[in-house]
Short mmCIF file of C-alpha atoms in Angstrom, two decimals:
data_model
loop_
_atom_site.label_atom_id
_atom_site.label_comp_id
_atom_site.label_asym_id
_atom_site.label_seq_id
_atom_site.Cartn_x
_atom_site.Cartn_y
_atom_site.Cartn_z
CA UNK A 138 -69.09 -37.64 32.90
CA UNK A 139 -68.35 -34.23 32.71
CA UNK A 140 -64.94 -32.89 31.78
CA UNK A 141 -62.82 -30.68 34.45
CA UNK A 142 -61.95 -27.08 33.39
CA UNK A 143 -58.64 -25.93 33.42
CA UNK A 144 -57.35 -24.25 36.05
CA UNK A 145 -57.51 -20.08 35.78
CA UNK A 146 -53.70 -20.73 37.21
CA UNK A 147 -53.27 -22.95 33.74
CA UNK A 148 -54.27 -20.34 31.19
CA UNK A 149 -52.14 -17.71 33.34
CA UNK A 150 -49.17 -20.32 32.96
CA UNK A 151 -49.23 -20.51 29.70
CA UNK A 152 -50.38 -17.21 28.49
CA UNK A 153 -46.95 -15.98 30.43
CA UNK A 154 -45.34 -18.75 28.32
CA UNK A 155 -46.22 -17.68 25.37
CA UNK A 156 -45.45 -13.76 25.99
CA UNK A 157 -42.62 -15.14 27.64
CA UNK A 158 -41.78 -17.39 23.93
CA UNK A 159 -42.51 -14.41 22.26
CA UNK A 160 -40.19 -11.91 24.07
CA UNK A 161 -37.50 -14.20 23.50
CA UNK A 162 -37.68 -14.16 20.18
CA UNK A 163 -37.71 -10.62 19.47
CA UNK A 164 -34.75 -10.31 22.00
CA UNK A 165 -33.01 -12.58 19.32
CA UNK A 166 -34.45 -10.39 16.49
CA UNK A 167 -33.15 -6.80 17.82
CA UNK A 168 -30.01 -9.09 18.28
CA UNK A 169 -29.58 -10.16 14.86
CA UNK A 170 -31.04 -6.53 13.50
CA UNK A 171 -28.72 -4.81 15.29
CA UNK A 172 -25.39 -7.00 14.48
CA UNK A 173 -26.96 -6.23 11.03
CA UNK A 174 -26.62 -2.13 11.49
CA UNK A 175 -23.27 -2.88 13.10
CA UNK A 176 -22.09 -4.57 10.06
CA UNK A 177 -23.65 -2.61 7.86
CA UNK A 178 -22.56 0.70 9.46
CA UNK A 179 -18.82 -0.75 9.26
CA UNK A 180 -19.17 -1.96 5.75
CA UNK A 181 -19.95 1.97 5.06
CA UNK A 182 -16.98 3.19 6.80
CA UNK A 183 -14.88 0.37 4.65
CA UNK A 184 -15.96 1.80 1.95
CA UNK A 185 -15.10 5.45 2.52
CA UNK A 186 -12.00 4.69 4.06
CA UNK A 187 -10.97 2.68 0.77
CA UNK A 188 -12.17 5.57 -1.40
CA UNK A 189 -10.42 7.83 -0.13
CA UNK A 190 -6.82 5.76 0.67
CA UNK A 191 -7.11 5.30 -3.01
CA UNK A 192 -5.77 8.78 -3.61
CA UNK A 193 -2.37 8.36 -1.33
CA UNK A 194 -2.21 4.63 -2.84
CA UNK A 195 -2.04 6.18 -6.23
CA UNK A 196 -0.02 9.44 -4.78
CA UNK A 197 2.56 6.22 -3.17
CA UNK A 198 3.02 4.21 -6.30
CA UNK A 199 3.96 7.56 -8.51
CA UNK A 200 6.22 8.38 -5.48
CA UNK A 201 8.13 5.46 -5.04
CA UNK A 202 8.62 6.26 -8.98
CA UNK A 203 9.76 9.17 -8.90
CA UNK A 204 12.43 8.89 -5.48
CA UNK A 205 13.67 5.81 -7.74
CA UNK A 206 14.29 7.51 -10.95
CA UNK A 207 15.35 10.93 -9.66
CA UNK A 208 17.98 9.37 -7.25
CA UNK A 209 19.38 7.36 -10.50
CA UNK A 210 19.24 10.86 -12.91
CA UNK A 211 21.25 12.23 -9.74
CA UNK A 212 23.52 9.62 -10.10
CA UNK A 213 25.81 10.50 -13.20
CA UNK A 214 25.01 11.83 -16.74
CA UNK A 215 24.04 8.10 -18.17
CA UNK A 216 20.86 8.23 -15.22
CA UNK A 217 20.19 11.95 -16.77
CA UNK A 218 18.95 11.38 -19.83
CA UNK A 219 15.75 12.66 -21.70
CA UNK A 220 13.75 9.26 -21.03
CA UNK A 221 14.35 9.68 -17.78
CA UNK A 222 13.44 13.17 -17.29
CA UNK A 223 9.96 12.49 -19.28
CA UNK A 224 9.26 9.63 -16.77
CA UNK A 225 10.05 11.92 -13.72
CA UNK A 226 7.92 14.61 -14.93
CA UNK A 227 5.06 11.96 -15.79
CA UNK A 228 5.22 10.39 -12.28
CA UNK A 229 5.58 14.08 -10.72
CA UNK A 230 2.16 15.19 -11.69
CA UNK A 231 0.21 12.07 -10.89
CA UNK A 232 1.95 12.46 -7.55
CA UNK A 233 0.49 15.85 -6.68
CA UNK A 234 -2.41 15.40 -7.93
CA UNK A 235 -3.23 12.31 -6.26
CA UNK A 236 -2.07 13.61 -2.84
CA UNK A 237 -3.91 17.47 -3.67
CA UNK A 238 -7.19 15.09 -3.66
CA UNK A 239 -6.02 12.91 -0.90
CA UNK A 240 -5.51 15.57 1.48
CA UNK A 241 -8.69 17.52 0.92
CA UNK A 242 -10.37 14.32 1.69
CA UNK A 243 -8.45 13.81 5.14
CA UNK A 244 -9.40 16.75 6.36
CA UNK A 245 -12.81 16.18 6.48
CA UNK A 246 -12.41 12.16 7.66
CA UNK A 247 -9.60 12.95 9.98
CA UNK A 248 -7.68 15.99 10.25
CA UNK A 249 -5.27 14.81 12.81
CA UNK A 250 -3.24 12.87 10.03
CA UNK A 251 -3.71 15.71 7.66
CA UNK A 252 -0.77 18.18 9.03
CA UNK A 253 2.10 15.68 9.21
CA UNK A 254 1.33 14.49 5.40
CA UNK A 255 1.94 18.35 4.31
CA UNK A 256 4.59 19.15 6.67
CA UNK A 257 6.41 16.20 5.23
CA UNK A 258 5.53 17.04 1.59
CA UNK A 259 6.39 20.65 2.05
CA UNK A 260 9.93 19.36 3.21
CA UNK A 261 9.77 17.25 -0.18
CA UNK A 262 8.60 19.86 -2.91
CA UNK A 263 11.57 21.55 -1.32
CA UNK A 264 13.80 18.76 -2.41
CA UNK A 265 12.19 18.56 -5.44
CA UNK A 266 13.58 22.17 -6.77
CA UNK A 267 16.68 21.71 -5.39
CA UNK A 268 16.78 18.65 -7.70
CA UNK A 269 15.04 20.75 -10.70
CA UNK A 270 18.37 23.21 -9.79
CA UNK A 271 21.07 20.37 -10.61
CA UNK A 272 19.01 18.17 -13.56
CA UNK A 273 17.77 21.68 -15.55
CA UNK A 274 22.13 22.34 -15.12
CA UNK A 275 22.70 19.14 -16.76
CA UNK A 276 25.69 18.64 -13.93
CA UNK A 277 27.74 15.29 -13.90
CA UNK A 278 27.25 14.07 -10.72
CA UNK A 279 25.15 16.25 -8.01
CA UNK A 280 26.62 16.62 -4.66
CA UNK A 281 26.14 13.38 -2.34
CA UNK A 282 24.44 15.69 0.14
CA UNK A 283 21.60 16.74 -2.29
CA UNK A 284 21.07 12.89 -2.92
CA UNK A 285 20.89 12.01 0.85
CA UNK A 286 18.25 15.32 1.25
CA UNK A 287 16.06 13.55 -1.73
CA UNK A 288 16.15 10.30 -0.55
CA UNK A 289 15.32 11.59 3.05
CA UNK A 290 12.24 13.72 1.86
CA UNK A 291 11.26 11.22 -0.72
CA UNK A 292 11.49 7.98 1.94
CA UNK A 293 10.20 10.11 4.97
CA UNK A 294 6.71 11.30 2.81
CA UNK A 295 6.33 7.29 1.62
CA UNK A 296 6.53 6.49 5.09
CA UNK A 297 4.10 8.68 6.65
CA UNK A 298 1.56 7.53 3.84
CA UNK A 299 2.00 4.15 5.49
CA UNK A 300 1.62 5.24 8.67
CA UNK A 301 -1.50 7.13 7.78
CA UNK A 302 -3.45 4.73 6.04
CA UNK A 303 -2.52 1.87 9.33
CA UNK A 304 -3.81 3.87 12.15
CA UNK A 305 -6.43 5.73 9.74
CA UNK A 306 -7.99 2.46 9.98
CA UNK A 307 -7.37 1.56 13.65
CA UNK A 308 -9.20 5.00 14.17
CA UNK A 309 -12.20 4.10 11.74
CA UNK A 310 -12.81 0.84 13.57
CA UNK A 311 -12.38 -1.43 11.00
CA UNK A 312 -12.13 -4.93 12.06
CA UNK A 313 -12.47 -8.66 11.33
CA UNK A 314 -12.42 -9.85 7.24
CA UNK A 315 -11.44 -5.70 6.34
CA UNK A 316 -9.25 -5.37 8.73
CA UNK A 317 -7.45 -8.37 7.38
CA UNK A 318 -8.01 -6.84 3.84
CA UNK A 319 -6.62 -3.36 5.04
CA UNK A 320 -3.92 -5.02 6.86
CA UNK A 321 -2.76 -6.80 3.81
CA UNK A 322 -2.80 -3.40 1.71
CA UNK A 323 -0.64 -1.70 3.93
CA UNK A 324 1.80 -4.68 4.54
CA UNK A 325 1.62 -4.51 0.49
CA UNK A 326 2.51 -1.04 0.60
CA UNK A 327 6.09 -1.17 2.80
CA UNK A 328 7.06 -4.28 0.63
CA UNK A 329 6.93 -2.09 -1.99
CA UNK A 330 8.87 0.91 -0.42
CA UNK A 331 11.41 -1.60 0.56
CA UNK A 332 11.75 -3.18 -2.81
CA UNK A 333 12.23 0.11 -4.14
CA UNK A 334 14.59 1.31 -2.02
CA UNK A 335 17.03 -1.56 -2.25
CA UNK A 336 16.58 -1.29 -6.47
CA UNK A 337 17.52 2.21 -6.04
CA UNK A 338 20.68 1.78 -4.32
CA UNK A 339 21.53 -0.57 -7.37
CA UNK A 340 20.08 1.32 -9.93
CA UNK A 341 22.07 4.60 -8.75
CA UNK A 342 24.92 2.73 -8.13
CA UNK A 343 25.55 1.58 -11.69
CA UNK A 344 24.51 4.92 -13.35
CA UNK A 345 27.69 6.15 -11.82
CA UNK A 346 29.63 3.58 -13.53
CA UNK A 347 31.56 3.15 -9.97
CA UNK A 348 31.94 0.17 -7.84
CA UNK A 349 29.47 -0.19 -5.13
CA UNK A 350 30.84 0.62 -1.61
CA UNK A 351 30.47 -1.82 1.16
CA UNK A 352 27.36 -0.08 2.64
CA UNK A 353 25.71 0.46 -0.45
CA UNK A 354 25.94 -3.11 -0.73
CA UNK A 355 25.26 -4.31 3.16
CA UNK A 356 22.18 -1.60 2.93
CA UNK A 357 20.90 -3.13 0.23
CA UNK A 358 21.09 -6.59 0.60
CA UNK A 359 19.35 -5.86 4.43
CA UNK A 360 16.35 -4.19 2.41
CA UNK A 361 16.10 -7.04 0.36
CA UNK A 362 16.10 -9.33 3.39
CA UNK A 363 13.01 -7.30 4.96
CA UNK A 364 11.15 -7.59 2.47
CA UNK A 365 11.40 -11.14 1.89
CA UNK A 366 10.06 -11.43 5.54
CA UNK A 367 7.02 -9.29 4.99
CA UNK A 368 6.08 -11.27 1.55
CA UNK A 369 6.63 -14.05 3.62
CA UNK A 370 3.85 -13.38 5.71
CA UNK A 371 1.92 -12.17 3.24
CA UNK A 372 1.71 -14.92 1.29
CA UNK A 373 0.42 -16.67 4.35
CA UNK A 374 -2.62 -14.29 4.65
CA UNK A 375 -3.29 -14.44 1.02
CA UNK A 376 -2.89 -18.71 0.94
CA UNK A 377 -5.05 -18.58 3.86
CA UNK A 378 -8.08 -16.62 2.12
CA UNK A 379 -10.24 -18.25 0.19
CA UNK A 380 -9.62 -15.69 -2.71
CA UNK A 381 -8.71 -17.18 -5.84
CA UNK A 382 -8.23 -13.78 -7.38
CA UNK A 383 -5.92 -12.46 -4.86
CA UNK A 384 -3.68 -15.84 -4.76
CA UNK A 385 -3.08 -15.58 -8.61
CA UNK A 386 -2.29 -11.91 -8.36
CA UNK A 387 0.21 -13.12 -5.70
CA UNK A 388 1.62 -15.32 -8.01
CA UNK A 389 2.05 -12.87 -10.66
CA UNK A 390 4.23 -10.68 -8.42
CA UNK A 391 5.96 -13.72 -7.64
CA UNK A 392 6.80 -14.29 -11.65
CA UNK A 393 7.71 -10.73 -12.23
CA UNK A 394 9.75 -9.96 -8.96
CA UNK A 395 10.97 -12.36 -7.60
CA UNK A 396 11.82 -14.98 -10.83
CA UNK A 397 12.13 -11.88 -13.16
CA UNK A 398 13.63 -8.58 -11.85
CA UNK A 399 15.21 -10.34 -8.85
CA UNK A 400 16.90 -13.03 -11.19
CA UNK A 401 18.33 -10.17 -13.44
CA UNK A 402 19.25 -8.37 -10.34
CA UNK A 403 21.75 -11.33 -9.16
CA UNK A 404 22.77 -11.65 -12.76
CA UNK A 405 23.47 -7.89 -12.78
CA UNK A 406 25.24 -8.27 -9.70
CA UNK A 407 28.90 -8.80 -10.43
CA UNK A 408 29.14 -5.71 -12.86
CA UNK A 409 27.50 -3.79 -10.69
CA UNK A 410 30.08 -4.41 -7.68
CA UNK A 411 32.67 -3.41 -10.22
CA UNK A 412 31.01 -0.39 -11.72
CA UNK A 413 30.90 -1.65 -15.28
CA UNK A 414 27.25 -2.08 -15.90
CA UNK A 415 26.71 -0.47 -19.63
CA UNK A 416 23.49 2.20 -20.71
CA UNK A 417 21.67 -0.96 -22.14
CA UNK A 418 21.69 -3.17 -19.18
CA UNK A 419 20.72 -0.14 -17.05
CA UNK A 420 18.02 0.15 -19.66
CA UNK A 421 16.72 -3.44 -19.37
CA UNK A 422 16.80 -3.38 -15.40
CA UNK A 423 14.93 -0.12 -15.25
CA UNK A 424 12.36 -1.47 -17.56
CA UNK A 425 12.08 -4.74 -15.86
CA UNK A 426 11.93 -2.83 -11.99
CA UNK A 427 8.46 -0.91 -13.67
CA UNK A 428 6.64 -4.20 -14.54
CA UNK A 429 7.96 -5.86 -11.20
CA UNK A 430 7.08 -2.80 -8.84
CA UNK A 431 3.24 -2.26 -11.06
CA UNK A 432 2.18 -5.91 -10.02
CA UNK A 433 2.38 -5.11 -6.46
CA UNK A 434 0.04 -2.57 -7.48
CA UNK A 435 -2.54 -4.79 -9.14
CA UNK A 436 -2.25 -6.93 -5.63
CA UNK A 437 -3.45 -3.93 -4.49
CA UNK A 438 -6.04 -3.66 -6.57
CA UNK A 439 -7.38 -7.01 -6.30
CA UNK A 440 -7.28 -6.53 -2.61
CA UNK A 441 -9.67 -3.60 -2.77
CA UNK A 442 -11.87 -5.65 -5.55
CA UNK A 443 -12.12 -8.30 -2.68
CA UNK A 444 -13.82 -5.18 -0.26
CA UNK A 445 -16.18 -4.39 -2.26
CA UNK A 446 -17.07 -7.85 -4.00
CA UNK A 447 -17.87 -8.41 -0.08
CA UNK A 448 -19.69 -5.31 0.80
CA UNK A 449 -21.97 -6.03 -2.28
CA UNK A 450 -22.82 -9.90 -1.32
CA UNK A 451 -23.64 -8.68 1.90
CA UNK A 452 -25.90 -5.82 0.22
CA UNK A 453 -27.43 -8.48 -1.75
CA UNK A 454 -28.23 -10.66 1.25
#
């Protein structure tokens, strides 16, 4: 008995099954190839952005630096001395030339940020001589006034650095895993320009061998305060990565902060509200505040090892 032939309504059936099988999966193909450009294509801009935010990192570090040390060689003869002056001067030029390369790079990513940054560090080179003025004079004590204008130029170009580098990335798209990453840098950033400003207020304080006031004191413990929030919720990104690198840097800036400087800080504490803290002690908190305020650096740095360690693993995939 003879076999019956398939229906010509059969092979059309399943002929437009198959195409049908077939267009399906190069729908999901041109999915996955273009989530693949997407990624890639922000993994690029990731990588320029960090490049380039490297410069006004570096430019930050040197700055909170020098705002610290000049505010203390402001502060009475004992903060004037030729150690100090040497680290000023050291910290000065990595400044500008961190922020000369930082800027040229801005304005051809994204001139809109690049005019506030120099209007702000215009303001603060002005500061600067005016400083030059009173140090090169070897004067006692400068005029309160002068201090307040240093601290105001110093603090206001830190903080437009931060603000730069937060919606820099906002503007650059950068989301998901970097965004977290970025996120954490600049979060890392303010903790340090809040650490430092509360050790300056301390640091100045006992160079003029003269009992803190009441809003030295209020002002700094408040800074202190703040930043223990933010490090707070640092820490929680950090535990919450799967980074063993970037949760033993965290630890190290725990040990040398928080359990070092901070300790010597509290132990510091009752000569400083009396205004007897001697030239070696002053010494030996100064030194300490370096090693503290570097490791939040090398957070930093591990932060931006992290980007790239991921950029190249997905290069490699």
């Amino acid at each position: 008995m003879k076999q019956p032939k398939p229906s010509v309504s059969l092979y059309v059936k399943l002929i437009a099954c198959l195409i049908l099988s077939s267009l399906v999966m190069v729908g999901f193909s041109s999915l996955y190839v273009f989530e693949a450009w997407q990624v890639r294509q922000q993994a690029g801009r990731i990588a320029e952005l960090s490049r380039g935010a490297e410069f006004f990192v570096y430019a930050f570090r040197d700055l909170t630096f020098e705002r610290g040390r000049t505010n203390v060689a402001l502060s009475g003869p004992q903060g004037n001395s030729m150690a100090n002056r040497a680290f000023i001067a050291e910290r000065r030029a990595q400044v500008d030339q961190n922020f000369k390369q930082g800027i040229e790079w801005l304005l051809m990513i994204d001139p809109l940020y690049a005019q506030p940054l120099q209007t702000r560090y215009a303001v603060f080179l002005s500061a600067r001589a005016k400083v030059d003025e009173v140090l090169q004079a070897d004067q006692a004590v400068a005029d309160p006034a002068l201090r307040s204008e240093w601290l105001t130029a110093s603090n206001d170009l830190a903080e437009q650095i931060i603000f730069m580098l937060e919606f820099l990335g906002k503007r650059q798209q950068v989301s998901g895993r970097y965004s977290a990453y970025h996120l954490l840098i600049v979060d890392a950033l303010e903790f340090r320009n809040l650490i430092g400003k509360s050790a300056t207020l301390m640091t100045a304080a006992t160079s003029r061998r003269e009992p803190w006031t009441g809003d030295e004191y209020r002002k700094h413990l408040e800074l202190q305060a703040q930043a223990d929030f933010l490090w707070g919720k640092m820490t929680q990104t950090i535990n919450a990565s799967d980074s063993a690198a970037l949760q033993n840097q965290s630890a190290v800036v725990e040990q040398l902060y928080y359990r070092s400087y901070r300790q010597e800080q509290l132990q510091l504490l009752p000569e400083a509200l009396t205004g007897t803290v001697g030239p070696e002690r002053l010494a030996q908190i100064q030194s300490l505040s370096v090693t503290a305020f570097d490791s939040v650096f090398s957070l930093i740095d591990q932060i931006k090892q992290n980007v790239f360690a991921d950029m190249q693993r997905f290069q490699d995939t």
